Amino acid sequence: MRINKDEDKEWLDYLSRFSDEYDERVYESSTTGYVMRAGHIACEKPFSNREYFSKVLEVGSGTGEHLRHVQHSFDEYTVSDGDSAALEVAKRQLSNTSTYDKLVFNVTNARALDFESNCFDRVIATHILEHLYEPHLVIKEWLRVLKPGGTLSILIPTDPGIAWKVGRYMTTRKLGVKKGWNYDYIMAREHVNPCNNLIAFLKYYLPDNKHSFWPLSPIPLIDCNLFFNFHGIKPAS
């Protein structure tokens, strides 16, 4: 993660502590951890252990939580992130998994991937697209490295939906404030893309798709749900 020395001190402090405190802030809390893991599980629900993708790329993998919920088989799974410290945590946390020998760890910018075009069968991005400026260009970059007929899988929070804002206020915001952060300011810097805009971009670039909300999938509204899952197929041409 590149740090700009001209940034304000509070933001720099947050970035410097991010990889060390992310799991504590997000996954170790009983309530928040349950909800976040449920989102990852819902994202992988369409893919059983009978399915197979030869080469998989996960962008913005952070400390490696999502891979724990992947059920399908693969020959190679690239765990990538722009933060080398987060990848070191991921290496430690995934070292006891049965597929560790198939994992490749790669430090790369999610906006400009260090991979050839048309080389992955599946690209996974969970809880990252909401953080990146010009997300329509980011989606096109992820599609660049995806093979025709390959699957792009996206998991995003339903921010600024009512359910998400209430849940965040009751959980992670309390922990952030306890740590002395100006939490609302940090989230304004973090979540730069509203969910409804991202959904529009994804459906535009990948009309052949399956998508769902969690936890109230029958009610397709961001105000009533916490996560949106999307799986789109890259066109042949």
GROMACS .gro file of C-alpha atoms in nm, residues 3-184:
model
  182
    3ILE     CA    1   0.169   0.602   0.144
    4ASN     CA    2   0.161   0.964   0.031
    5LYS     CA    3   0.358   1.180   0.273
    6ASP     CA    4   0.132   1.475   0.196
    7GLU     CA    5  -0.169   1.295   0.341
    8ASP     CA    6  -0.307   1.391   0.682
    9LYS     CA    7  -0.168   1.221   0.990
   10GLU     CA    8  -0.485   1.039   1.093
   11TRP     CA    9  -0.517   0.871   0.754
   12LEU     CA   10  -0.149   0.772   0.750
   13ASP     CA   11  -0.185   0.625   1.098
   14TYR     CA   12  -0.487   0.424   0.986
   15LEU     CA   13  -0.300   0.286   0.683
   16SER     CA   14   0.005   0.193   0.891
   17ARG     CA   15  -0.211  -0.008   1.131
   18PHE     CA   16  -0.446  -0.156   0.872
   19SER     CA   17  -0.295  -0.500   0.813
   20ASP     CA   18  -0.219  -0.558   1.182
   21GLU     CA   19  -0.567  -0.461   1.303
   22TYR     CA   20  -0.792  -0.565   1.014
   23ASP     CA   21  -0.879  -0.913   1.139
   24GLU     CA   22  -0.935  -0.786   1.493
   25ARG     CA   23  -1.161  -0.509   1.367
   26VAL     CA   24  -1.358  -0.717   1.117
   27TYR     CA   25  -1.339  -1.092   1.184
   28GLU     CA   26  -1.256  -1.142   1.551
   29SER     CA   27  -1.563  -0.962   1.680
   30SER     CA   28  -1.831  -1.228   1.723
   31THR     CA   29  -2.113  -1.030   1.561
   32THR     CA   30  -1.915  -0.859   1.285
   33GLY     CA   31  -1.712  -1.172   1.214
   34TYR     CA   32  -2.025  -1.385   1.175
   35VAL     CA   33  -2.182  -1.137   0.933
   36MET     CA   34  -1.867  -1.088   0.727
   37ARG     CA   35  -1.807  -1.462   0.694
   38ALA     CA   36  -2.171  -1.512   0.598
   39GLY     CA   37  -2.114  -1.271   0.311
   40HIS     CA   38  -1.814  -1.473   0.187
   41ILE     CA   39  -2.011  -1.796   0.219
   42ALA     CA   40  -2.303  -1.648   0.024
   43CYS     CA   41  -2.062  -1.535  -0.249
   44GLU     CA   42  -1.932  -1.891  -0.293
   45LYS     CA   43  -2.271  -2.061  -0.269
   46PRO     CA   44  -2.311  -2.100  -0.650
   47PHE     CA   45  -1.986  -2.301  -0.673
   48SER     CA   46  -1.988  -2.649  -0.521
   49ASN     CA   47  -1.693  -2.885  -0.474
   50ARG     CA   48  -1.792  -3.052  -0.802
   51GLU     CA   49  -1.689  -2.746  -1.002
   52TYR     CA   50  -1.344  -2.658  -1.129
   53PHE     CA   51  -1.157  -2.345  -1.237
   54SER     CA   52  -0.797  -2.406  -1.348
   55LYS     CA   53  -0.647  -2.065  -1.272
   56VAL     CA   54  -0.806  -1.829  -1.019
   57LEU     CA   55  -0.706  -1.474  -0.929
   58GLU     CA   56  -0.826  -1.300  -0.615
   59VAL     CA   57  -0.762  -0.926  -0.615
   60GLY     CA   58  -0.758  -0.725  -0.294
   61SER     CA   59  -0.740  -1.046  -0.093
   62GLY     CA   60  -0.622  -0.869   0.223
   63THR     CA   61  -0.541  -1.119   0.496
   64GLY     CA   62  -0.685  -1.414   0.302
   65GLU     CA   63  -1.027  -1.471   0.455
   66HIS     CA   64  -1.218  -1.542   0.134
   67LEU     CA   65  -1.013  -1.842   0.024
   68ARG     CA   66  -1.128  -2.031   0.334
   69HIS     CA   67  -1.479  -2.037   0.185
   70VAL     CA   68  -1.391  -2.143  -0.172
   71GLN     CA   69  -1.529  -2.493  -0.233
   72HIS     CA   70  -1.448  -2.558  -0.599
   73SER     CA   71  -1.120  -2.716  -0.708
   74PHE     CA   72  -0.838  -2.534  -0.889
   75ASP     CA   73  -0.484  -2.587  -1.015
   76GLU     CA   74  -0.353  -2.246  -0.914
   77TYR     CA   75  -0.496  -1.969  -0.695
   78THR     CA   76  -0.322  -1.631  -0.697
   79VAL     CA   77  -0.370  -1.438  -0.375
   80SER     CA   78  -0.298  -1.074  -0.461
   81ASP     CA   79  -0.310  -0.742  -0.281
   82GLY     CA   80  -0.143  -0.403  -0.301
   83ASP     CA   81  -0.041  -0.425   0.064
   84SER     CA   82   0.260  -0.653   0.114
   85ALA     CA   83   0.206  -0.656   0.492
   86ALA     CA   84  -0.148  -0.791   0.446
   87LEU     CA   85  -0.014  -1.065   0.219
   88GLU     CA   86   0.237  -1.169   0.482
   89VAL     CA   87  -0.054  -1.213   0.723
   90ALA     CA   88  -0.239  -1.412   0.456
   91LYS     CA   89   0.060  -1.643   0.408
   92ARG     CA   90   0.068  -1.723   0.778
   93GLN     CA   91  -0.306  -1.769   0.811
   94LEU     CA   92  -0.338  -1.990   0.501
   95SER     CA   93  -0.028  -2.200   0.569
   96ASN     CA   94  -0.233  -2.482   0.722
   97THR     CA   95  -0.486  -2.510   0.437
   98SER     CA   96  -0.495  -2.823   0.223
   99THR     CA   97  -0.443  -2.621  -0.097
  100TYR     CA   98  -0.146  -2.413   0.024
  101ASP     CA   99   0.090  -2.570  -0.232
  102LYS     CA  100  -0.137  -2.439  -0.509
  103LEU     CA  101  -0.129  -2.079  -0.384
  104VAL     CA  102   0.072  -1.798  -0.541
  105PHE     CA  103   0.112  -1.473  -0.346
  106ASN     CA  104   0.149  -1.159  -0.554
  107VAL     CA  105   0.180  -0.791  -0.462
  108THR     CA  106   0.001  -0.598  -0.734
  109ASN     CA  107  -0.211  -0.290  -0.787
  110ALA     CA  108  -0.576  -0.390  -0.833
  111ARG     CA  109  -0.618  -0.103  -1.081
  112ALA     CA  110  -0.327  -0.216  -1.302
  113LEU     CA  111  -0.269  -0.589  -1.270
  114ASP     CA  112   0.069  -0.747  -1.341
  115PHE     CA  113  -0.078  -1.028  -1.551
  116GLU     CA  114  -0.121  -1.106  -1.919
  117SER     CA  115  -0.461  -1.072  -2.081
  118ASN     CA  116  -0.700  -1.368  -2.094
  119CYS     CA  117  -0.511  -1.586  -1.846
  120PHE     CA  118  -0.752  -1.658  -1.558
  121ASP     CA  119  -1.066  -1.873  -1.550
  122ARG     CA  120  -1.211  -1.691  -1.252
  123VAL     CA  121  -1.138  -1.351  -1.095
  124ILE     CA  122  -1.265  -1.286  -0.742
  125ALA     CA  123  -1.288  -0.946  -0.574
  126THR     CA  124  -1.450  -0.922  -0.231
  127HIS     CA  125  -1.488  -0.598  -0.039
  128ILE     CA  126  -1.257  -0.399  -0.266
  129LEU     CA  127  -1.453  -0.243  -0.553
  130GLU     CA  128  -1.619   0.005  -0.317
  131HIS     CA  129  -1.272   0.140  -0.231
  132LEU     CA  130  -1.136   0.212  -0.580
  133TYR     CA  131  -1.176   0.533  -0.778
  134GLU     CA  132  -1.309   0.504  -1.137
  135PRO     CA  133  -1.456   0.159  -1.071
  136HIS     CA  134  -1.577   0.121  -1.430
  137LEU     CA  135  -1.212   0.122  -1.543
  138VAL     CA  136  -1.120  -0.121  -1.265
  139ILE     CA  137  -1.388  -0.365  -1.383
  140LYS     CA  138  -1.253  -0.343  -1.737
  141GLU     CA  139  -0.901  -0.415  -1.608
  142TRP     CA  140  -1.023  -0.723  -1.422
  143LEU     CA  141  -1.204  -0.839  -1.733
  144ARG     CA  142  -0.883  -0.792  -1.932
  145VAL     CA  143  -0.706  -1.073  -1.743
  146LEU     CA  144  -1.014  -1.299  -1.749
  147LYS     CA  145  -1.049  -1.557  -2.025
  148PRO     CA  146  -1.354  -1.534  -2.253
  149GLY     CA  147  -1.623  -1.739  -2.085
  150GLY     CA  148  -1.454  -1.690  -1.748
  151THR     CA  149  -1.633  -1.574  -1.434
  152LEU     CA  150  -1.590  -1.244  -1.252
  153SER     CA  151  -1.715  -1.273  -0.893
  154ILE     CA  152  -1.780  -0.961  -0.686
  155LEU     CA  153  -1.887  -0.917  -0.323
  156ILE     CA  154  -1.964  -0.564  -0.204
  157PRO     CA  155  -2.139  -0.413   0.097
  158THR     CA  156  -2.474  -0.242   0.043
  159ASP     CA  157  -2.336   0.092   0.166
  160PRO     CA  158  -2.508   0.344   0.181
  161GLY     CA  159  -2.815   0.129   0.242
  162ILE     CA  160  -3.000   0.167   0.571
  163ALA     CA  161  -2.931  -0.189   0.696
  164TRP     CA  162  -2.558  -0.153   0.633
  165LYS     CA  163  -2.534   0.185   0.803
  166VAL     CA  164  -2.723   0.063   1.109
  167GLY     CA  165  -2.510  -0.252   1.133
  168ARG     CA  166  -2.186  -0.056   1.099
  169TYR     CA  167  -2.296   0.192   1.365
  170MET     CA  168  -2.366  -0.094   1.609
  171THR     CA  169  -2.038  -0.284   1.547
  172THR     CA  170  -1.721  -0.166   1.369
  173ARG     CA  171  -1.787   0.201   1.431
  174LYS     CA  172  -1.785   0.142   1.807
  175LEU     CA  173  -1.450  -0.036   1.787
  176GLY     CA  174  -1.302   0.236   1.566
  177VAL     CA  175  -1.410   0.510   1.801
  178LYS     CA  176  -1.271   0.311   2.094
  179LYS     CA  177  -0.934   0.304   1.917
  180GLY     CA  178  -0.947   0.681   1.884
  181TRP     CA  179  -1.023   0.703   1.511
  182ASN     CA  180  -1.250   0.958   1.355
  183TYR     CA  181  -1.445   0.664   1.215
  184ASP     CA  182  -1.688   0.856   0.996
   0.00000   0.00000   0.00000
